[in-house]
Amino acid sequence: MTLLKEPDRGTPAQPGPAVVDVEVDGIPVTVPAGTSVMRAAALSGVDIPKLCATDSLEPFGSCRLCLVEIDGRRGTPASCTTPVAAGMKVRTQTPKLEKLRQGVMELYISDHPLDCLTCSANGDCELQDMAGEVGLRQVRYGYDGENHLGLEKDTSNPYFDFEPSKCISCSRCVRACGEIQGTFALTIEGRGFESKVSAGGQPFMQSECVSCGACVQACPTATLQEKSVVQLGMPSRTVLTTCAYCGVGCSFKAELRGDELVRMVPYKDGGANEGHSCVKGRFAFGYATHPDRVLSPMVREKITDPWREVSWEEAISHTAARMREIQAKHGQASIGGITSSRCTNEEVYVVQKMVRAAFGNNNVDTCARVCHSPTGYGLKQTFGESAGTQDFRSVAQADVIVVIGANPTDGHPVFASRMKKRLRQGAKLIVVDPRRIDLVRSPHIEAAHHLQLRPGTNVAVVNAFAHVVVTEGLVDRSFVDSRCEGYDEWAEFIARPENSPEVVEEVTGVPAAEIRAAARLYATAGNAAIYYGLGVTEHSQGSTMVMGMANLAMATGNVGRDGVGVNPLRGQNNVQGSCDMGSFPHELPGYRHVSDDAVRAVFETVWGRTIRPEPGLRIPNMFDAAIAGTFRGLFVQGEDIAQSDPNTAHVTAALEALDLVVVQDLFLNETAKFAHVFLPGTSFLEKDGTFTNAERRINRVRPVMAPKTGKHEWQIVCELAQALGYPMDYSHPREIMAEIAALTPTFAGVSFERLDQLGSIQWPCDDNAPTGTPTMHVETFTRGKGRFVPTSFVPTSERATRKFPLILTTGRILSQYNVGAQTRRTANVAWHPEDVLEIHPHDAEVRGIRDGDEVSLASRVGRTSLRAVLSDRMPVGVVYTTFHHPVTGANVVTTENSDWATNCPEYKVTAVQVSLRTTQREPAVVD
Amino acid sequence: MPVPPTVRLANEIAAQFHHQSADRAAAAIAQHIRAFWEPRMREELLQHTTSTPEALDPLVVAAARLVS
Amino acid sequence: MTTVHVPRDSAARSAGADEVAAAFARHPDVRVVRNGSRGMLWLEPLVEVTTDHGRVGYGPVTPDRVPELLDAIRAGADHDLHLGPVDDLPWMRAQNRICLARVGVTDPLSTTDYENHGGIKGLRRALDIGPEATVAEVTESGLRGRGGAGFPAGIKWKTVADTPGELKFVCCNADEGDSGTFADRMLLEGDPFCLIEGMTIAAHAVGATEGYIYIRSEYPDAVTTFRRAVDIAYAHNWLGEDILGRGLRFDLHVRVGAGAYICGEETSMLESLEGKRGVVRAKPPIPAITGLFGRPTVVNNVLTLASVPRILADGGTAYHKLGVERSRGTQVFQLAGNVKHGGVFETDFGISLRDLVEHHGGGTRSGRPVRAVQVGGPLGAYIPESGLDLPMDYEKFAEAGAMLGHGGIVVFDDTVDMAAMARFAFEFCAEESCGKCTPCRVGAVRGVEVIDRITGGEDPDANMALLNDLCDLMTDGSLCAMGGLTPNPVRSALLHFADDFTPRRATS
């Protein structure tokens, strides 16, 4: 496709039906009430000149180019700020208007550098376009009057430049920063002619700016411009694709110049992001072409040997032969595979198919095991479907937003911006988190309640919430009676005194009155929505907590419509999809248990192989079995288990015990140190397929470039399966999706053609819902009746002791992503060069630790060292770190504890000791 | 002597069902193990019920009888 | 015991009233009352002594003359500063003081004085007749906004009253930044309860529970006095939960500006009150529907609200009997600039500009002929001497290409350079523009440059055409009245004083 220029209708669309008839330059058009004259004109095909207006922002009325005449009205109102009225007759081109517009442009150009031909925005500059459109032919003021041409350029941000001499003071950047992103880092400084855009009076890099790119996107001139455009020039073609970072799944226009990717621009029609982006998706794509990428297959006999580059044929036949060898010696169940939530649905599907059909066992698991497996379990048990209930848009209808164990402004920034917008409109916020996340108090937002609970006590808190609802008569009886089952037993359980806020206060540390007030707010304020993250799932009771939240939502009738629900914020781009694709050892695609004969029969018919009716090994089970010697070969697709899985000592012991480790990845990661075969993978820019985001939205991933490795990942897997003697062959990923659709009822209506046509589809998509399902459980729950499950609070065995008196919890930050394999290979390191340990000043004081000191962090399983940062975001007794850098080895200290139901690791609670290091930094050590 | 993984995992499951009657709890635990445990693990757990029953939550022992 | 009134008004203080008061206070048999100013600024400090014949004035008084003055007063002897009974002075007799009835007469912070001089009657009546009838009275009175735009107050109130909303506001705009205006300040300092009563009536009428007054930071005395008045009003049950025991709830907050002229524009003021940068909002939506924090809001000027208690006390019809045509009631005119008798002069609409400037103002202070008068602040038109017969009437002024504005009148004698005054208009706009819209932000700066070129003899015809185009653009294209009105003084200067624009400074 050539460069895609999206239409800009000047002001946002108004909700509601088109009911107001107006006439623009004689052309009739009917628009919703509240629509601006400018937008009505655009919809009628008449583009009114504009500079300060853009349809992603509320009208502002400052440039005065869009003036029109309206019959029967005095003067020349601005069309952007004037709403339509029935019967209005608008004229957009009259001699008077022409003169006024030329006059405005004359003023603009009298204070603008005349370097269009060498300007980086040449050809993509609205000021330039408007000068042409209004017919500007002269600037009678001359160019030697007072001006801003001498203002200095700010190049401090690694991704974009700010050149104030080109600024026309339209405030679009300032408004985008506030209205869209909600950071309010930018302002207009000074007044009158001295008005200028400022990042709070500092260079961008030192300011509050989070580099989301909204300002760059909004700028109509070259004032805020991607450095890549300055360096490479204007792009000439567009490929629509999907971001490969977090579970928000933003749609992007990849803009290329020839075959070179110039920039990623958020797509306005993207269902998940609607034109917004964050620093990762917008700018941090350079890892795809980083020199560290391995592009040829490599093998070695022993992990102490050097790698040997080989042909694809050799790599594949070698791998197949070794696998067959192991199976011959140790049995069919002695090998397995792990799928990646970073890969496409199609890539994941073929891996699990290879395991089930070619390996002949169910030993397939996914990295979602270590993040959201409890979501799958908990929501399936209660609602009947392993997925969130809403689309992202729904948050705009919420009256109360509960954020539990999630840090959206860092982890899911684009969704966080939507949430913040709603909060600024007046929705109430309840934050349940041991750490004072940014959302608790950010510009124009303040949480009504921040329940700063002790790590590991989520279930006690959610039970206390429910206790208040049940004992204070706040239950939505008609919802419960008509739509749910198991209520009475649950209510009896939850009403027990042990679940009261007063009793749990001692264990949670949350004042009973706070819980009562928050619970009342949740139950009575209209639409109440729960959003949660890994702070819910990564606990020994992760699954219980998910069910606890589902119980609460059902009891208050907060399921099945806009503005409510229970919504997991998925960590990775395709967590939802990799789970949907049958990556769990007990489930075939579409969450159907392997023991179900009918389901197996369907797959067996199409796959031509017998499928085992017993569940296979989960990732931690694989490690245990490896150490026990019954599991000998592992295929790892795009997950760095050695860095990201808990209790590194245990993981490395398991990996060392394996006879064959096959790693498919972009980089020689930590796991590759234990690998015998390395199969180079492809970045999202090379992939062709689909990702499914946290709102069940299936988005197309389209290739921006050919695979740098010469092969698509799905092809490699197919070839490996064939080498193993199982015929698996597709000519294009669309055929894989066709097979998925044929075998999976919830995907029945999904195809690449349909996706191209609709843009995206939220599953379930079938004959009943041919365009997908934004909100689930509307009339009935997927399982029929919603099921209340009693959730008894069982404290984790991981507790602060004399030896390890502090509790470590982990999280991530905005600029980095998971183990950092991608973001560490971009300029994002400018924001986060290392992981640090946040420690409360009180805990630091008693240990003689000052801000910036090197400290040692030790748990019962290992120790590491990192720099301390004093912070009162955590309560006394809790420390916090991120796990983006392998050198930190945060998982050296995390333990083998896991969720009882899914074995999702308990990353969020580790008893540790922190002490001042006097010697130099040492590598992480396993005790 | 470290606790074998199957013993630890089974005990953790059992802990979740203590609020129920022993019969219902055992059935629920058994159902969970049947649905999510690979046969080798189930086999190993059964061995523990005879070799080291004292290491196991009584509910696990009861559940194991239902699994087999 | 002799009772002496020495104004506490900041104009009087700037002329030494504090020192005079201190000099009186040194005498144990003298009781000093600090009143507001009567508004005869050429007489300040104007001291009034309570006698059997009423309050007798002396002025201007200096501290060193206090002993001899006291001797004369005690002896009943004549004195060269003796003015006679103040109420009988021609300046006072010629006025019809409604807004300013108590200003200069009472102790501004005495609730007793306030009630003894007719205060609180309006509020009591408003509470008696109810909100709807209160709005009707204001509509009936013909009261128009005194801030400059002259929008009918009753219609605005009705819009707010009719807009549903649990939370509504009444905001008083006391960001009196126009040159030659000081009536708001004199009221704030001289009779703050009157404004509090007016705002409370407005709140009652429209269903508002919260009020804000936005006072410019350049008025520290007004801020201090008004804050004290608010505290006293709360203590006196004139504000708060249960006003006058009648169940009315109204809370009033005082906010101080930060020195931006543009915050006298109502939407900028609302932005500033919200804690944001003071920039103009596009209208619609109008503040009456979407005002402070997005809620229905009455925004009125000080004098508008200060007129309300009397309107309610005496009825709208009585007020409507005053004035002419569509300009009803009284206006507080402020005489300033090169004028012999400067000060505030409240009278019915309809009086001629000449009457005000020449008769009451006494012509120029320099004694030279009047050349031009600027009415309505720095963005008002310049009216030449030949146009002084214009009656003070919103519509008549508009017809003459001028505006009444806030009633400020600035007089210039025949030495004024009108090209410099036109240039000043742009300079002022450039200095005070909020910077939001292009015609005002860039246009004002270019206006200065173009006038410099004209007066510098640089291609005068082409630049004159450009100046005219710029004036058209600013008038028709600006977002608010700031940019829209800046061409007023420029155009009027060009129209009436074209000769001043002929090139004459070769060096510029």
Short mmCIF file of C-alpha atoms in Angstrom, two decimals, chain C residues 138-452:
data_model
loop_
_atom_site.label_atom_id
_atom_site.label_comp_id
_atom_site.label_asym_id
_atom_site.label_seq_id
_atom_site.Cartn_x
_atom_site.Cartn_y
_atom_site.Cartn_z
CA VAL C 138 -33.70 41.42 37.91
CA THR C 139 -35.05 40.85 34.41
CA GLU C 140 -37.66 43.52 34.98
CA SER C 141 -35.07 46.01 36.17
CA GLY C 142 -33.31 45.95 32.82
CA LEU C 143 -29.97 45.53 34.58
CA ARG C 144 -27.20 44.77 32.11
CA GLY C 145 -23.75 43.47 32.82
CA ARG C 146 -21.49 46.29 33.94
CA GLY C 147 -18.30 44.52 32.94
CA GLY C 148 -18.46 45.89 29.46
CA ALA C 149 -20.51 43.55 27.31
CA GLY C 150 -23.82 44.79 28.71
CA PHE C 151 -25.56 41.41 28.55
CA PRO C 152 -28.93 41.43 30.35
CA ALA C 153 -28.33 39.98 33.81
CA GLY C 154 -31.82 38.56 34.14
CA ILE C 155 -31.48 36.44 31.01
CA LYS C 156 -28.14 35.09 32.16
CA TRP C 157 -29.54 34.21 35.55
CA LYS C 158 -32.54 32.53 34.02
CA THR C 159 -30.29 30.38 31.86
CA VAL C 160 -28.35 29.24 34.89
CA ALA C 161 -31.52 28.73 36.89
CA ASP C 162 -33.04 26.65 34.10
CA THR C 163 -29.95 24.51 33.53
CA PRO C 164 -30.22 21.36 35.63
CA GLY C 165 -27.34 20.63 37.95
CA GLU C 166 -26.74 19.76 41.56
CA LEU C 167 -23.79 22.11 41.78
CA LYS C 168 -23.89 25.64 40.42
CA PHE C 169 -21.66 28.61 40.97
CA VAL C 170 -21.84 32.38 41.19
CA CYS C 171 -18.59 34.03 40.20
CA CYS C 172 -17.84 37.67 40.60
CA ASN C 173 -15.33 39.12 38.24
CA ALA C 174 -13.32 41.69 40.18
CA ASP C 175 -10.31 41.58 37.89
CA GLU C 176 -10.70 45.25 37.13
CA GLY C 177 -7.82 45.79 34.75
CA ASP C 178 -9.03 48.45 32.34
CA SER C 179 -7.10 51.65 32.40
CA GLY C 180 -9.10 54.48 34.00
CA THR C 181 -11.35 52.17 36.00
CA PHE C 182 -11.47 51.85 39.75
CA ALA C 183 -15.12 51.65 40.70
CA ASP C 184 -14.97 47.95 41.51
CA ARG C 185 -12.08 48.53 43.83
CA MET C 186 -13.81 51.39 45.58
CA LEU C 187 -16.85 49.25 46.18
CA LEU C 188 -14.81 46.27 47.39
CA GLU C 189 -12.99 48.53 49.81
CA GLY C 190 -15.89 50.81 50.65
CA ASP C 191 -18.94 48.52 50.85
CA PRO C 192 -18.01 44.85 50.58
CA PHE C 193 -21.21 43.61 52.19
CA CYS C 194 -23.17 45.05 49.29
CA LEU C 195 -21.36 42.69 46.92
CA ILE C 196 -21.71 39.77 49.30
CA GLU C 197 -25.43 40.45 49.48
CA GLY C 198 -25.68 40.74 45.71
CA MET C 199 -23.88 37.43 45.19
CA THR C 200 -26.01 35.72 47.78
CA ILE C 201 -29.17 36.96 46.06
CA ALA C 202 -27.80 35.64 42.76
CA ALA C 203 -27.03 32.28 44.35
CA HIS C 204 -30.53 32.10 45.78
CA ALA C 205 -32.01 33.04 42.42
CA VAL C 206 -30.20 30.43 40.35
CA GLY C 207 -29.76 27.66 42.89
CA ALA C 208 -26.04 28.02 43.39
CA THR C 209 -24.35 26.96 46.59
CA GLU C 210 -20.84 28.16 45.99
CA GLY C 211 -19.41 31.46 44.96
CA TYR C 212 -16.02 32.75 43.98
CA ILE C 213 -14.81 36.28 43.73
CA TYR C 214 -11.74 36.78 41.59
CA ILE C 215 -9.88 39.93 42.66
CA ARG C 216 -6.84 41.17 40.84
CA SER C 217 -3.60 40.93 42.77
CA GLU C 218 -2.92 44.60 42.21
CA TYR C 219 -5.70 45.36 44.72
CA PRO C 220 -4.18 44.18 48.01
CA ASP C 221 -6.35 46.48 50.14
CA ALA C 222 -9.49 45.29 48.42
CA VAL C 223 -8.45 41.68 48.98
CA THR C 224 -7.79 42.29 52.67
CA THR C 225 -11.01 44.20 53.22
CA PHE C 226 -13.12 41.76 51.29
CA ARG C 227 -11.66 38.74 53.07
CA ARG C 228 -12.42 40.32 56.41
CA ALA C 229 -15.91 41.14 55.22
CA VAL C 230 -16.46 37.52 54.22
CA ASP C 231 -15.33 36.33 57.66
CA ILE C 232 -17.65 38.82 59.33
CA ALA C 233 -20.50 37.81 57.04
CA TYR C 234 -20.03 34.15 58.00
CA ALA C 235 -19.97 35.10 61.67
CA HIS C 236 -23.11 37.13 61.12
CA ASN C 237 -24.95 34.38 59.29
CA TRP C 238 -24.98 36.33 56.06
CA LEU C 239 -23.01 33.49 54.49
CA GLY C 240 -22.79 29.81 55.24
CA GLU C 241 -25.14 26.94 55.95
CA ASP C 242 -28.29 28.73 57.02
CA ILE C 243 -28.23 32.31 55.88
CA LEU C 244 -30.44 34.63 57.95
CA GLY C 245 -31.90 31.46 59.44
CA ARG C 246 -33.81 30.93 56.21
CA GLY C 247 -32.18 27.67 55.13
CA LEU C 248 -30.20 29.21 52.29
CA ARG C 249 -26.71 27.78 51.85
CA PHE C 250 -24.00 29.75 50.12
CA ASP C 251 -20.26 29.59 50.56
CA LEU C 252 -18.09 32.36 49.21
CA HIS C 253 -14.40 31.99 48.40
CA VAL C 254 -11.96 34.76 47.62
CA ARG C 255 -9.38 34.12 44.91
CA VAL C 256 -6.60 36.47 43.88
CA GLY C 257 -5.41 36.77 40.29
CA ALA C 258 -1.82 36.62 39.16
CA GLY C 259 -1.50 39.74 37.13
CA ALA C 260 -3.03 38.79 33.80
CA TYR C 261 -5.34 41.35 32.23
CA ILE C 262 -7.00 38.62 30.19
CA CYS C 263 -8.41 37.04 33.33
CA GLY C 264 -10.92 39.86 33.29
CA GLU C 265 -12.40 37.98 30.34
CA GLU C 266 -14.91 35.66 31.90
CA THR C 267 -13.76 32.35 30.44
CA SER C 268 -10.12 33.05 31.21
CA MET C 269 -11.16 33.92 34.72
CA LEU C 270 -12.92 30.55 34.99
CA GLU C 271 -9.80 28.76 33.76
CA SER C 272 -7.75 30.64 36.30
CA LEU C 273 -10.23 29.84 39.07
CA GLU C 274 -9.86 26.18 38.12
CA GLY C 275 -6.16 26.50 38.75
CA LYS C 276 -5.19 26.52 35.10
CA ARG C 277 -3.37 28.97 32.93
CA GLY C 278 -5.67 31.92 32.20
CA VAL C 279 -6.56 31.46 28.57
CA VAL C 280 -9.80 32.18 26.80
CA ARG C 281 -12.25 29.37 26.18
CA ALA C 282 -14.11 29.19 22.93
CA LYS C 283 -17.84 29.83 23.25
CA PRO C 284 -20.12 27.93 22.98
CA PRO C 285 -20.52 26.42 25.45
CA ILE C 286 -21.43 29.50 27.44
CA PRO C 287 -20.49 29.68 31.13
CA ALA C 288 -24.15 29.90 32.14
CA ILE C 289 -24.44 26.27 30.99
CA THR C 290 -20.86 24.98 31.18
CA GLY C 291 -18.97 27.29 33.46
CA LEU C 292 -16.67 26.78 36.42
CA PHE C 293 -15.56 23.14 36.57
CA GLY C 294 -18.06 22.52 33.80
CA ARG C 295 -21.07 23.50 35.95
CA PRO C 296 -23.73 26.13 35.31
CA THR C 297 -22.25 29.42 36.45
CA VAL C 298 -23.32 33.03 36.81
CA VAL C 299 -20.39 35.28 35.97
CA ASN C 300 -21.10 38.92 36.74
CA ASN C 301 -19.07 42.02 37.32
CA VAL C 302 -18.81 43.67 40.75
CA LEU C 303 -21.09 46.56 39.88
CA THR C 304 -23.72 44.31 38.33
CA LEU C 305 -23.97 42.29 41.50
CA ALA C 306 -23.73 45.40 43.68
CA SER C 307 -26.76 46.82 41.91
CA VAL C 308 -28.84 43.80 42.78
CA PRO C 309 -29.59 44.40 46.49
CA ARG C 310 -31.24 47.74 45.73
CA ILE C 311 -33.15 46.27 42.80
CA LEU C 312 -34.56 43.61 45.08
CA ALA C 313 -35.18 46.01 47.92
CA ASP C 314 -37.03 48.58 45.85
CA GLY C 315 -38.29 46.35 43.05
CA GLY C 316 -37.16 46.01 39.47
CA THR C 317 -39.67 48.54 38.25
CA ALA C 318 -38.15 51.35 40.31
CA TYR C 319 -34.75 50.61 38.85
CA HIS C 320 -36.12 50.38 35.34
CA LYS C 321 -37.51 53.90 35.67
CA LEU C 322 -33.95 55.19 35.67
CA GLY C 323 -31.89 55.58 32.51
CA VAL C 324 -32.80 55.65 28.86
CA GLU C 325 -33.79 53.27 26.09
CA ARG C 326 -32.23 49.88 26.72
CA SER C 327 -29.70 51.29 29.14
CA ARG C 328 -31.56 51.26 32.44
CA GLY C 329 -30.54 52.20 35.92
CA THR C 330 -27.35 53.91 36.88
CA GLN C 331 -23.75 53.55 35.84
CA VAL C 332 -20.72 54.31 37.92
CA PHE C 333 -18.57 56.47 35.66
CA GLN C 334 -14.93 56.85 36.43
CA LEU C 335 -13.22 60.07 35.38
CA ALA C 336 -9.49 59.76 34.92
CA GLY C 337 -6.54 60.81 32.87
CA ASN C 338 -5.96 64.44 32.23
CA VAL C 339 -9.05 65.68 34.09
CA LYS C 340 -9.41 68.36 36.69
CA HIS C 341 -11.85 66.53 38.95
CA GLY C 342 -11.21 62.83 38.78
CA GLY C 343 -13.19 60.21 40.62
CA VAL C 344 -16.30 58.10 40.60
CA PHE C 345 -19.61 59.55 39.53
CA GLU C 346 -22.73 57.40 39.61
CA THR C 347 -25.69 58.62 37.67
CA ASP C 348 -28.51 57.46 35.44
CA PHE C 349 -27.70 56.40 31.93
CA GLY C 350 -28.32 59.12 29.36
CA ILE C 351 -26.02 61.83 30.67
CA SER C 352 -23.78 63.17 27.93
CA LEU C 353 -20.08 62.54 27.83
CA ARG C 354 -19.53 66.28 27.65
CA ASP C 355 -21.50 66.82 30.81
CA LEU C 356 -19.33 64.31 32.59
CA VAL C 357 -16.00 65.51 31.25
CA GLU C 358 -16.47 69.24 31.10
CA HIS C 359 -19.12 69.99 33.69
CA HIS C 360 -18.46 67.48 36.43
CA GLY C 361 -14.88 66.74 35.55
CA GLY C 362 -14.07 70.38 35.02
CA GLY C 363 -12.14 69.83 31.78
CA THR C 364 -8.49 68.92 31.69
CA ARG C 365 -6.18 69.22 34.61
CA SER C 366 -3.59 70.85 32.38
CA GLY C 367 -6.14 73.50 31.48
CA ARG C 368 -5.57 72.86 27.78
CA PRO C 369 -8.43 71.96 25.43
CA VAL C 370 -9.75 68.39 25.44
CA ARG C 371 -8.66 66.60 22.28
CA ALA C 372 -9.88 63.06 22.82
CA VAL C 373 -11.61 60.93 25.36
CA GLN C 374 -11.26 57.17 25.58
CA VAL C 375 -14.27 55.44 27.07
CA GLY C 376 -14.45 51.80 28.10
CA GLY C 377 -10.84 50.98 28.85
CA PRO C 378 -7.78 50.49 26.69
CA LEU C 379 -9.80 48.73 24.01
CA GLY C 380 -12.39 51.48 23.80
CA ALA C 381 -12.60 53.96 20.98
CA TYR C 382 -11.15 57.45 21.13
CA ILE C 383 -13.89 60.03 20.88
CA PRO C 384 -12.87 63.44 19.57
CA GLU C 385 -13.95 66.62 21.31
CA SER C 386 -16.57 67.11 18.62
CA GLY C 387 -18.23 63.87 19.64
CA LEU C 388 -18.61 64.61 23.34
CA ASP C 389 -22.33 65.20 23.14
CA LEU C 390 -22.85 61.46 22.85
CA PRO C 391 -25.25 60.26 25.54
CA MET C 392 -24.08 57.49 27.84
CA ASP C 393 -26.16 54.70 26.33
CA TYR C 394 -24.89 51.28 25.20
CA GLU C 395 -26.57 51.39 21.82
CA LYS C 396 -25.76 55.03 21.04
CA PHE C 397 -22.12 54.33 21.76
CA ALA C 398 -22.16 51.24 19.56
CA GLU C 399 -23.69 53.25 16.74
CA ALA C 400 -20.84 55.73 17.05
CA GLY C 401 -18.29 52.92 16.79
CA ALA C 402 -17.47 53.23 20.46
CA MET C 403 -18.30 51.33 23.60
CA LEU C 404 -19.34 52.21 27.09
CA GLY C 405 -17.54 49.26 28.59
CA HIS C 406 -17.02 49.43 32.30
CA GLY C 407 -17.62 53.17 32.37
CA GLY C 408 -14.04 54.33 32.53
CA ILE C 409 -13.42 57.72 30.95
CA VAL C 410 -9.87 58.82 30.21
CA VAL C 411 -9.34 62.40 29.09
CA PHE C 412 -6.52 63.67 26.86
CA ASP C 413 -5.62 67.24 26.03
CA ASP C 414 -4.43 68.61 22.74
CA THR C 415 -0.83 67.52 23.24
CA VAL C 416 -1.69 63.84 22.78
CA ASP C 417 -0.04 61.95 19.88
CA MET C 418 -2.83 59.74 18.59
CA ALA C 419 -0.55 57.61 16.44
CA ALA C 420 1.32 56.77 19.63
CA MET C 421 -1.99 55.97 21.28
CA ALA C 422 -2.92 53.65 18.41
CA ARG C 423 0.46 52.00 18.70
CA PHE C 424 -0.13 51.67 22.42
CA ALA C 425 -3.35 49.80 21.77
CA PHE C 426 -1.41 47.10 19.90
CA GLU C 427 1.37 47.18 22.45
CA PHE C 428 -1.13 46.65 25.22
CA CYS C 429 -2.72 43.80 23.32
CA ALA C 430 0.66 42.23 22.66
CA GLU C 431 1.51 42.52 26.34
CA GLU C 432 -1.77 41.18 27.66
CA SER C 433 -2.97 38.73 25.01
CA CYS C 434 -3.41 35.24 26.40
CA GLY C 435 -1.64 33.99 23.30
CA LYS C 436 -4.28 31.50 22.28
CA CYS C 437 -5.62 32.80 19.01
CA THR C 438 -3.41 33.81 16.12
CA PRO C 439 -4.91 37.21 15.21
CA CYS C 440 -4.36 38.50 18.73
CA ARG C 441 -1.10 36.69 19.53
CA VAL C 442 0.78 37.56 16.37
CA GLY C 443 -1.42 40.34 15.03
CA ALA C 444 -0.84 42.68 17.95
CA VAL C 445 2.92 42.47 17.56
CA ARG C 446 2.67 43.05 13.83
CA GLY C 447 0.32 45.98 14.48
CA VAL C 448 2.99 47.79 16.45
CA GLU C 449 5.49 47.14 13.68
CA VAL C 450 3.15 48.33 10.94
CA ILE C 451 2.32 51.58 12.75
CA ASP C 452 6.03 52.18 13.27
#
